[in-house]
CSV table of C-alpha atoms and ligand atoms in Angstrom, one decimal:
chain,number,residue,atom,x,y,z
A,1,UNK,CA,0.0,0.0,0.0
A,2,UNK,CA,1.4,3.3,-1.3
A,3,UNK,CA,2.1,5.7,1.8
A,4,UNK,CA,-0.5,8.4,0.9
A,5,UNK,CA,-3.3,6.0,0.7
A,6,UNK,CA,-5.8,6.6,3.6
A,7,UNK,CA,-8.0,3.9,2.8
A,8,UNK,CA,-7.7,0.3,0.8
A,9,UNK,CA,-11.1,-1.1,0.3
A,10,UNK,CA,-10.0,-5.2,-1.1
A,11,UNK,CA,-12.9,-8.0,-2.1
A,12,UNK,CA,-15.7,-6.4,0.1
A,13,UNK,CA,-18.8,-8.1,-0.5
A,14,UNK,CA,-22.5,-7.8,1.2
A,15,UNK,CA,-25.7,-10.1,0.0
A,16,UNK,CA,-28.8,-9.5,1.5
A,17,UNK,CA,-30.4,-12.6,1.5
A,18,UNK,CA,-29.5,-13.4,-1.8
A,19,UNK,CA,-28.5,-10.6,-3.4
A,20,UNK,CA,-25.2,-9.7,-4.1
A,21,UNK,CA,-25.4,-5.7,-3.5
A,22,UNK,CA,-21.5,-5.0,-3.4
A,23,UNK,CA,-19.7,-7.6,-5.3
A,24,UNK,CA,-15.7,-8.4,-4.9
A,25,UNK,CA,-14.8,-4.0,-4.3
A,26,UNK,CA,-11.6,-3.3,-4.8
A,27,UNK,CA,-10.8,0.5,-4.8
A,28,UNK,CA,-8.1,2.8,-2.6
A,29,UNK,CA,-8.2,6.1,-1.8
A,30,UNK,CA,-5.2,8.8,-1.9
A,31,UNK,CA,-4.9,11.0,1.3
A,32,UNK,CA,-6.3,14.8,0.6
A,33,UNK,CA,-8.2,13.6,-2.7
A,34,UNK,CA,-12.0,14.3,-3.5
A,35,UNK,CA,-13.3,10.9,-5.0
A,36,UNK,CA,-17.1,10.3,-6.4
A,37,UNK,CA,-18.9,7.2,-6.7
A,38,UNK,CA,-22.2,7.4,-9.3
A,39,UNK,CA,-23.7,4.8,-11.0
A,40,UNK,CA,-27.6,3.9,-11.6
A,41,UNK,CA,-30.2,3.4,-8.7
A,42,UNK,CA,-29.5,0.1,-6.8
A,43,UNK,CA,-25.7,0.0,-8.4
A,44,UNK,CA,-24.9,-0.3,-4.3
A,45,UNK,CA,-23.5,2.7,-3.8
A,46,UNK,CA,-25.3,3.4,-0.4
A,47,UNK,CA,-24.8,-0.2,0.6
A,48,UNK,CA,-21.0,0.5,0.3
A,49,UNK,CA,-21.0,3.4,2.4
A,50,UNK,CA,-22.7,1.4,5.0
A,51,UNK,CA,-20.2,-0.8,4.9
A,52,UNK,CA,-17.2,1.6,5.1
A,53,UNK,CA,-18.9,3.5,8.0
A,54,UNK,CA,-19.8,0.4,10.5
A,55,UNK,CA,-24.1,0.5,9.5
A,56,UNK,CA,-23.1,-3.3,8.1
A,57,UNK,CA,-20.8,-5.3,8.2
A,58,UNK,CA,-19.4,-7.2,5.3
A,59,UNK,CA,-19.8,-10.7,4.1
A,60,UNK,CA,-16.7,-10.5,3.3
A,61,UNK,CA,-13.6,-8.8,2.1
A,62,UNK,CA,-11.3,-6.1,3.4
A,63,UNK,CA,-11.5,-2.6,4.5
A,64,UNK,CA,-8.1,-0.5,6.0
A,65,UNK,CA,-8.0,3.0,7.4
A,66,UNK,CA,-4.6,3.7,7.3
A,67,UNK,CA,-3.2,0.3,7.4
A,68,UNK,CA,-6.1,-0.7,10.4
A,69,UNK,CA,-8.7,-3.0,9.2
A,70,UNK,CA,-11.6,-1.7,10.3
A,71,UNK,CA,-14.1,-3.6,8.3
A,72,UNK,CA,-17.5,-5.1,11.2
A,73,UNK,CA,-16.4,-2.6,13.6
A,74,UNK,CA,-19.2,-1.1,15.1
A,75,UNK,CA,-20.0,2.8,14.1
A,76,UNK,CA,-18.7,4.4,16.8
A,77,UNK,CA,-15.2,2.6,16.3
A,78,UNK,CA,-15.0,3.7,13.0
A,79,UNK,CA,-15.7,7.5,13.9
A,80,UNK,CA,-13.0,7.0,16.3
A,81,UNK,CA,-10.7,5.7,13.9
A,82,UNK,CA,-11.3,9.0,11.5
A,83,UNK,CA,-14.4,8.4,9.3
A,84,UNK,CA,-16.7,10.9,9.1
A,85,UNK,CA,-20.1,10.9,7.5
A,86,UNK,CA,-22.5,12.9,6.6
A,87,UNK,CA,-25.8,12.9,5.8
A,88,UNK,CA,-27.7,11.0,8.6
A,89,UNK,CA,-29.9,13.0,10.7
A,90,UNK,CA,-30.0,11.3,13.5
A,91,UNK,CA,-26.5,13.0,14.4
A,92,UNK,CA,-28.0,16.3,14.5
A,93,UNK,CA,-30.4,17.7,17.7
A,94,UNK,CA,-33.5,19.9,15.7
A,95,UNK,CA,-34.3,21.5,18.8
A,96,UNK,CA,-30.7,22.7,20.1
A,97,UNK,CA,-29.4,25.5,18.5
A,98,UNK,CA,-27.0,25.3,16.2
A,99,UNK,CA,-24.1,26.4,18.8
A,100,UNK,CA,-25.3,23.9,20.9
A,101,UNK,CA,-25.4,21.0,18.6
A,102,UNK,CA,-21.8,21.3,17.9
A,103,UNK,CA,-20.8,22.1,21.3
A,104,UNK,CA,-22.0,18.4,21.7
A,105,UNK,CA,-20.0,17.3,18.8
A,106,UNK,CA,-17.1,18.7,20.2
A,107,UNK,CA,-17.4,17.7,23.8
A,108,UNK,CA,-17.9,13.7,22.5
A,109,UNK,CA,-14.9,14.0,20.7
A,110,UNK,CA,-13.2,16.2,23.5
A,111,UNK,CA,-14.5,13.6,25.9
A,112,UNK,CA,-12.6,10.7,24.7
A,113,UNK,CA,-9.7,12.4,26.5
A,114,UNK,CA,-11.2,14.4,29.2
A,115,UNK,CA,-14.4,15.0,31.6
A,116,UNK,CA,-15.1,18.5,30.1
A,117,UNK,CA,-18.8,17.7,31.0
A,118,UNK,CA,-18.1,20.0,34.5
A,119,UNK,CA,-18.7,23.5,33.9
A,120,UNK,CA,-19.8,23.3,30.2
A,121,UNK,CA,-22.2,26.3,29.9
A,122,UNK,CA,-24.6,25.5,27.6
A,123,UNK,CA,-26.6,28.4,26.6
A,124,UNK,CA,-23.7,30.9,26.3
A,125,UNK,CA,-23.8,31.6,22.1
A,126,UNK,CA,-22.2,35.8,22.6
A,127,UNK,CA,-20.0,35.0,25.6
A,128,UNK,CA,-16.7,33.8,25.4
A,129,UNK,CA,-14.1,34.2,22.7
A,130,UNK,CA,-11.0,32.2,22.7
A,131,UNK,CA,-11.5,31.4,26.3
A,132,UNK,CA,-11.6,27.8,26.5
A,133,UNK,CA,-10.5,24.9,24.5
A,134,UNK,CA,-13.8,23.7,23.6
A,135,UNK,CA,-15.1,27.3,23.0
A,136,UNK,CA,-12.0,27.6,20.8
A,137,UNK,CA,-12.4,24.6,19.0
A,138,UNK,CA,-16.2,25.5,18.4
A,139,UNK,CA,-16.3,28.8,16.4
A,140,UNK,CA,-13.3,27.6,14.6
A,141,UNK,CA,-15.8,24.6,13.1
A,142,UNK,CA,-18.5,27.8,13.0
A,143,UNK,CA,-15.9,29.8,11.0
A,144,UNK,CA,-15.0,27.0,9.2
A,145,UNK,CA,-18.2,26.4,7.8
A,146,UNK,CA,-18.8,29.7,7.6
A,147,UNK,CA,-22.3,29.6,9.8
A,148,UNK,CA,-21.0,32.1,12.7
A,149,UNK,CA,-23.9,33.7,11.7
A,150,UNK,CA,-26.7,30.9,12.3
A,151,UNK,CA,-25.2,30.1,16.0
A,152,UNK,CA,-28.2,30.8,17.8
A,153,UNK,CA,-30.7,29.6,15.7
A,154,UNK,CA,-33.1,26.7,16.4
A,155,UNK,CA,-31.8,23.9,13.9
A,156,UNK,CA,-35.2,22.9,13.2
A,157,UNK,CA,-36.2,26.0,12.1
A,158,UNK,CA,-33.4,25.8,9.0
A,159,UNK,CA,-33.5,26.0,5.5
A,160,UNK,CA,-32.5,22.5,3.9
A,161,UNK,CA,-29.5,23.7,2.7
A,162,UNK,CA,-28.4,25.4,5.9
A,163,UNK,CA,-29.4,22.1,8.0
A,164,UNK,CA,-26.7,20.8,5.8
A,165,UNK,CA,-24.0,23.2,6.4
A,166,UNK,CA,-24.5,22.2,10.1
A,167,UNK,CA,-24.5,18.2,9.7
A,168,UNK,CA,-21.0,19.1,7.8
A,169,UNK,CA,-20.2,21.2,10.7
A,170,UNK,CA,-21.0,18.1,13.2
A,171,UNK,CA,-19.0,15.7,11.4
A,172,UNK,CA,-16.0,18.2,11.4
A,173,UNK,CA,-16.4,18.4,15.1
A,174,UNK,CA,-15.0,14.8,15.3
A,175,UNK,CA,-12.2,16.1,13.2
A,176,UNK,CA,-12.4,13.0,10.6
A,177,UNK,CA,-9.6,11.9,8.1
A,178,UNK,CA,-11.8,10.6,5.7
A,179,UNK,CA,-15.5,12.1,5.3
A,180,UNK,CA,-18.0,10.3,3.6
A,181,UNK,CA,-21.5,12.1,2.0
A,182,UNK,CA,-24.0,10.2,0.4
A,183,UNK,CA,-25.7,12.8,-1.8
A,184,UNK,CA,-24.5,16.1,-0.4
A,185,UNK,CA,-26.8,18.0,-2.6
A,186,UNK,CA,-29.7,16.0,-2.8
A,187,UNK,CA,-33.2,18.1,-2.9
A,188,UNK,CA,-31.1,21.1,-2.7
A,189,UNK,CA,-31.6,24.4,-5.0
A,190,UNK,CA,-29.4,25.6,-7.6
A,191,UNK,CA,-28.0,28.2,-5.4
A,192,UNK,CA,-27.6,25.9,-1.9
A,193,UNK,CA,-26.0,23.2,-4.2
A,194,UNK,CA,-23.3,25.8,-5.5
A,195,UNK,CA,-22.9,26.6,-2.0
A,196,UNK,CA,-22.3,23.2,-1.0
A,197,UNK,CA,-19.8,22.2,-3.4
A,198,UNK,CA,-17.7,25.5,-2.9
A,199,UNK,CA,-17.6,24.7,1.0
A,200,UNK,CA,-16.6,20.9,0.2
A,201,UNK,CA,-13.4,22.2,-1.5
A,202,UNK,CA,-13.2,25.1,1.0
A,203,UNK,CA,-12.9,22.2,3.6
A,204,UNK,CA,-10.7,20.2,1.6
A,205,UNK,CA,-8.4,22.4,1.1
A,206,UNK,CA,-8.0,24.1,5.1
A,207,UNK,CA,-8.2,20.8,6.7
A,208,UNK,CA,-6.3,18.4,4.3
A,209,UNK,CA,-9.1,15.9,4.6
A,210,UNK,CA,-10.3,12.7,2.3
A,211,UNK,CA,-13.3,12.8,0.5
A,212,UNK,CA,-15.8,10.2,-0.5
A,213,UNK,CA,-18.9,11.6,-2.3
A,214,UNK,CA,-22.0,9.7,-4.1
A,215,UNK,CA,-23.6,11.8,-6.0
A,216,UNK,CA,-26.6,11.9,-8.7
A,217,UNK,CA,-25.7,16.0,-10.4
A,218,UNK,CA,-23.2,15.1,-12.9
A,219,UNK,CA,-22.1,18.7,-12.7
A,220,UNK,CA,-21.2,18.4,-9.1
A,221,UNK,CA,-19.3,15.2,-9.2
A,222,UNK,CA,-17.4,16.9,-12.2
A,223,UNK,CA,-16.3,19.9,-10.5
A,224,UNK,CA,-15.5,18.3,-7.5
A,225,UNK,CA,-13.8,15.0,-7.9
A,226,UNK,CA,-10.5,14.4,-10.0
A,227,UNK,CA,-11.5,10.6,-9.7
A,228,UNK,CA,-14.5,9.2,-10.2
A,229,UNK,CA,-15.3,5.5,-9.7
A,230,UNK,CA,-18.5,4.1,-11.2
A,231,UNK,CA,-20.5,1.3,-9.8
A,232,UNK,CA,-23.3,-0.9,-11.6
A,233,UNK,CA,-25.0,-3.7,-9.8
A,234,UNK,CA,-22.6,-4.4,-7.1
A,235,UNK,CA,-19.7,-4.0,-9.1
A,236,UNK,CA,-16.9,-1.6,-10.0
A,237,UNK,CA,-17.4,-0.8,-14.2
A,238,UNK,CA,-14.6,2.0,-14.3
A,239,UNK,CA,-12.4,4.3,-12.2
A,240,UNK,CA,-10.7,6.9,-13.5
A,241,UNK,CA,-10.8,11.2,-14.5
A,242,UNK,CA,-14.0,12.7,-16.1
A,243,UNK,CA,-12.6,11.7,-19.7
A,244,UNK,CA,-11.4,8.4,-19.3
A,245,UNK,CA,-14.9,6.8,-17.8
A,246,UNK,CA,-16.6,9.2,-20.7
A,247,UNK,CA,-15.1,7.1,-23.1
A,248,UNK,CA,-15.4,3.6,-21.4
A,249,UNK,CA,-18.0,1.2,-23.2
A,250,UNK,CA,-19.6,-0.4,-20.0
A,251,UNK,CA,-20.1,2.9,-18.6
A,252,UNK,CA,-22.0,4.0,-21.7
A,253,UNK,CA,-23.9,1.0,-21.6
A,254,UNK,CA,-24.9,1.0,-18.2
A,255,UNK,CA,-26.1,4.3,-18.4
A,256,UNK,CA,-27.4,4.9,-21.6
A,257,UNK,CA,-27.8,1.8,-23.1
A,258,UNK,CA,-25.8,2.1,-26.0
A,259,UNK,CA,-21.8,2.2,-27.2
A,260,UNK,CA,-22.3,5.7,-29.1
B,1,ATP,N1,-31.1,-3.5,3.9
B,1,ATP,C1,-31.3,-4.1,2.7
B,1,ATP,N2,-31.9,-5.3,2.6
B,1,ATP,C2,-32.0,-5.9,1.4
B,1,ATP,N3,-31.6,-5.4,0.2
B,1,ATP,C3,-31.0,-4.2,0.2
B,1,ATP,C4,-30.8,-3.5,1.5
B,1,ATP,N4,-30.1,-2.3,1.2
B,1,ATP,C5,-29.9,-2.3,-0.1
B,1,ATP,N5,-30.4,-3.5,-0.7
B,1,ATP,C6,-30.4,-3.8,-2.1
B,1,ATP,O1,-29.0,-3.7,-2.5
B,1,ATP,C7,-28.9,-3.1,-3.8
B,1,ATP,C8,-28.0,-1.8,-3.8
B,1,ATP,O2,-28.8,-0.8,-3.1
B,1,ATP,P1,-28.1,0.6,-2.7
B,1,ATP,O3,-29.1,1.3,-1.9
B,1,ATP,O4,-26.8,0.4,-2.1
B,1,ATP,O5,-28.0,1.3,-4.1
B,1,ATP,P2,-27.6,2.8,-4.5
B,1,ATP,O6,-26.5,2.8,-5.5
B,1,ATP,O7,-27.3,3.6,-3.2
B,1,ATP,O8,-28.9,3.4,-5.1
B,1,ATP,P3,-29.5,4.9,-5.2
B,1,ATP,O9,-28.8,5.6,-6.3
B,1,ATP,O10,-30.9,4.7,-5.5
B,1,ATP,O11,-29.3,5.5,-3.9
B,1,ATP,C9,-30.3,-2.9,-4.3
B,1,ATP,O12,-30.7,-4.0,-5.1
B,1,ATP,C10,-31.1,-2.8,-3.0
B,1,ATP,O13,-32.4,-3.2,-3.2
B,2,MG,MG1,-28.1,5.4,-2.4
C-alpha cells in the first residue's frame, strides 16, 4: 500500500439474502483527494457506504484505514478511527441550537480524553471568545463552515440547505480523516448546491481531509472529484478522471444503453 493512501477497500462483498449488493470491491483512496462514486439506482452505492462507515458489516472482504482493518467494527469505532459521515440525521439535535449541537459534537470527541462535561455552559452563544479549548475549538468549526452567523438559531427551524451546512459542521467536530456524503446535494436548490460544493473544497483544502462523495448531479461530481469510480450492480465498471470513464463502453452502456 502506497504511503498516501488513507483507505484500501480489497474483495468487500454484502448479500442481503440473496442478493449480491456490493460484489468483490476493490478501490483505494489517496490522502487529501475528493473521489465520487455514481452509478444507476441500486448500483450499491449506499450499501457500500454502509459498509465503510460500520451501518453493516461485510460478508466478506477487506476494508483498511490507514493500514487498520476496520471492516465489522461497530460505528462508533470507525468514527473514532477517523471516518466521518454525513448525511444521517440522527446526528443532529433539531431542537438545540446550532451552537449547541456542535458544542455536543465537540465535547464527544473532546471527551474521549477528558471530563469537560463540569462547567460546560450551555446556553452561552455571545460570551466567550477564545476562552476555552472547547469554546475555541467550536467557532473555529462555526468559522470553518462559515455559519457564525446561524449560532443561535433553532436547527429545526433551518432551511434544507443550511441544516446541511450544520451536519457538515458536526461531522468536522469529530475532526475525521476521511469524510463520507452520500448525496451532499440531494433536494437542494441551484443556489444551496453551488454553496455546498464551494464549501466541500473550502474544507478540503484548510483541513487536508479525504473525501468520498455519491452523488446523482453530474455537474457536481465533475467539479469536484478528479476521480470518479463508477458502480453498476454491485460491481466496479470503471475508475478513473471525467474523460477516461466518458469514453469507457460499459459505462456507456450501463447508463445509456448504448456504445455511441
Ligand atoms: N437492507 C437491505 N436489505 C435488502 N436489500 C438491500 C438492502 N439495502 C440495499 N439493498 C439492495 O441492494 C442493492 C443496492 O442498493 P443501494 O441502496 O446500495 O444502491 P444505491 O447505489 O445507493 O442506489 P440509489 O442511487 O438509488 O441511492 C439494491 O438492489 C437494493 O435493493
Ligand atoms: Mg443510495
Amino acid at each position: 500500500m502506497p504511503p498516501d493512501t488513507i483507505l484500501q477497500v480489497t474483495k468487500l462483498v454484502k448479500d442481503f439474502n440473496g442478493i449480491r449488493a456490493v460484489n468483490e470491491i476493490s478501490f483505494t483512496l489517496a490522502t487529501g483527494t475528493i473521489t465520487a462514486v455514481i452509478g444507476p439506482n441500486g448500483a450499491g452505492k449506499t450499501t457500500l457506504y454502509n459498509l465503510i462507515s460500520g451501518q453493516l458489516s461485510p460478508t466478506s472482504g477487506s476494508i483498511k484505514l490507514k493500514g487498520k482493518e476496520i471492516a465489522g467494527l461497530l460505528p462508533d469505532k470507525i468514527v473514532k478511527a477517523g471516518i466521518g459521515r454525513s448525511f444521517q440525521i440522527t446526528s443532529v439535535f433539531p431542537s438545540l441550537t446550532v451552537l449547541q449541537n456542535i458544542r455536543t459534537a465537540v465535547i464527544s470527541r473532546m471527551g474521549r480524553q477528558f471530563d469537560l462535561w463540569q462547567g460546560v455552559e450551555w446556553d452561552s452563544p455571545g460570551d466567550d471568545s477564545a476562552s476555552s479549548p472547547l469554546q475555541r475549538a467550536v467557532h473555529e468549526i462555526l468559522a470553518l463552515v462559515g455559519i457564525e452567523h446561524l449560532a443561535t438559531n433553532i436547527v429545526s427551524t433551518l432551511s434544507h440547505g443550511d441544516q446541511a451546512l450544520v451536519e457538515m459542521a458536526i461531522v468536522l467536530a469529530l475532526e475525521p480523516h476521511l469524510i463520507l456524503l452520500d448525496e451532499p446535494t440531494a433536494g437542494m436548490s441551484r443556489e444551496e448546491t453551488r454553496h455546498m460544493v464551494e464549501l466541500i473544497r473550502h474544507v478540503q483544502r484548510q483541513t487536508g481531509c479525504t473525501f468520498l462523495i455519491t452523488e446523482h448531479d453530474m455537474e457536481v461530481v465533475f467539479e469536484l472529484a478528479k476521480k470518479i469510480i463508477v458502480m453498476h450492480q454491485g460491481v466496479i465498471l470503471s475508475t478513473g478522471s471525467h474523460e477516461e470513464i466518458s469514453n469507457n463502453i460499459s459505462v456507456r452502456r450501463a447508463y445509456l444503453g448504448t456504445d455511441d
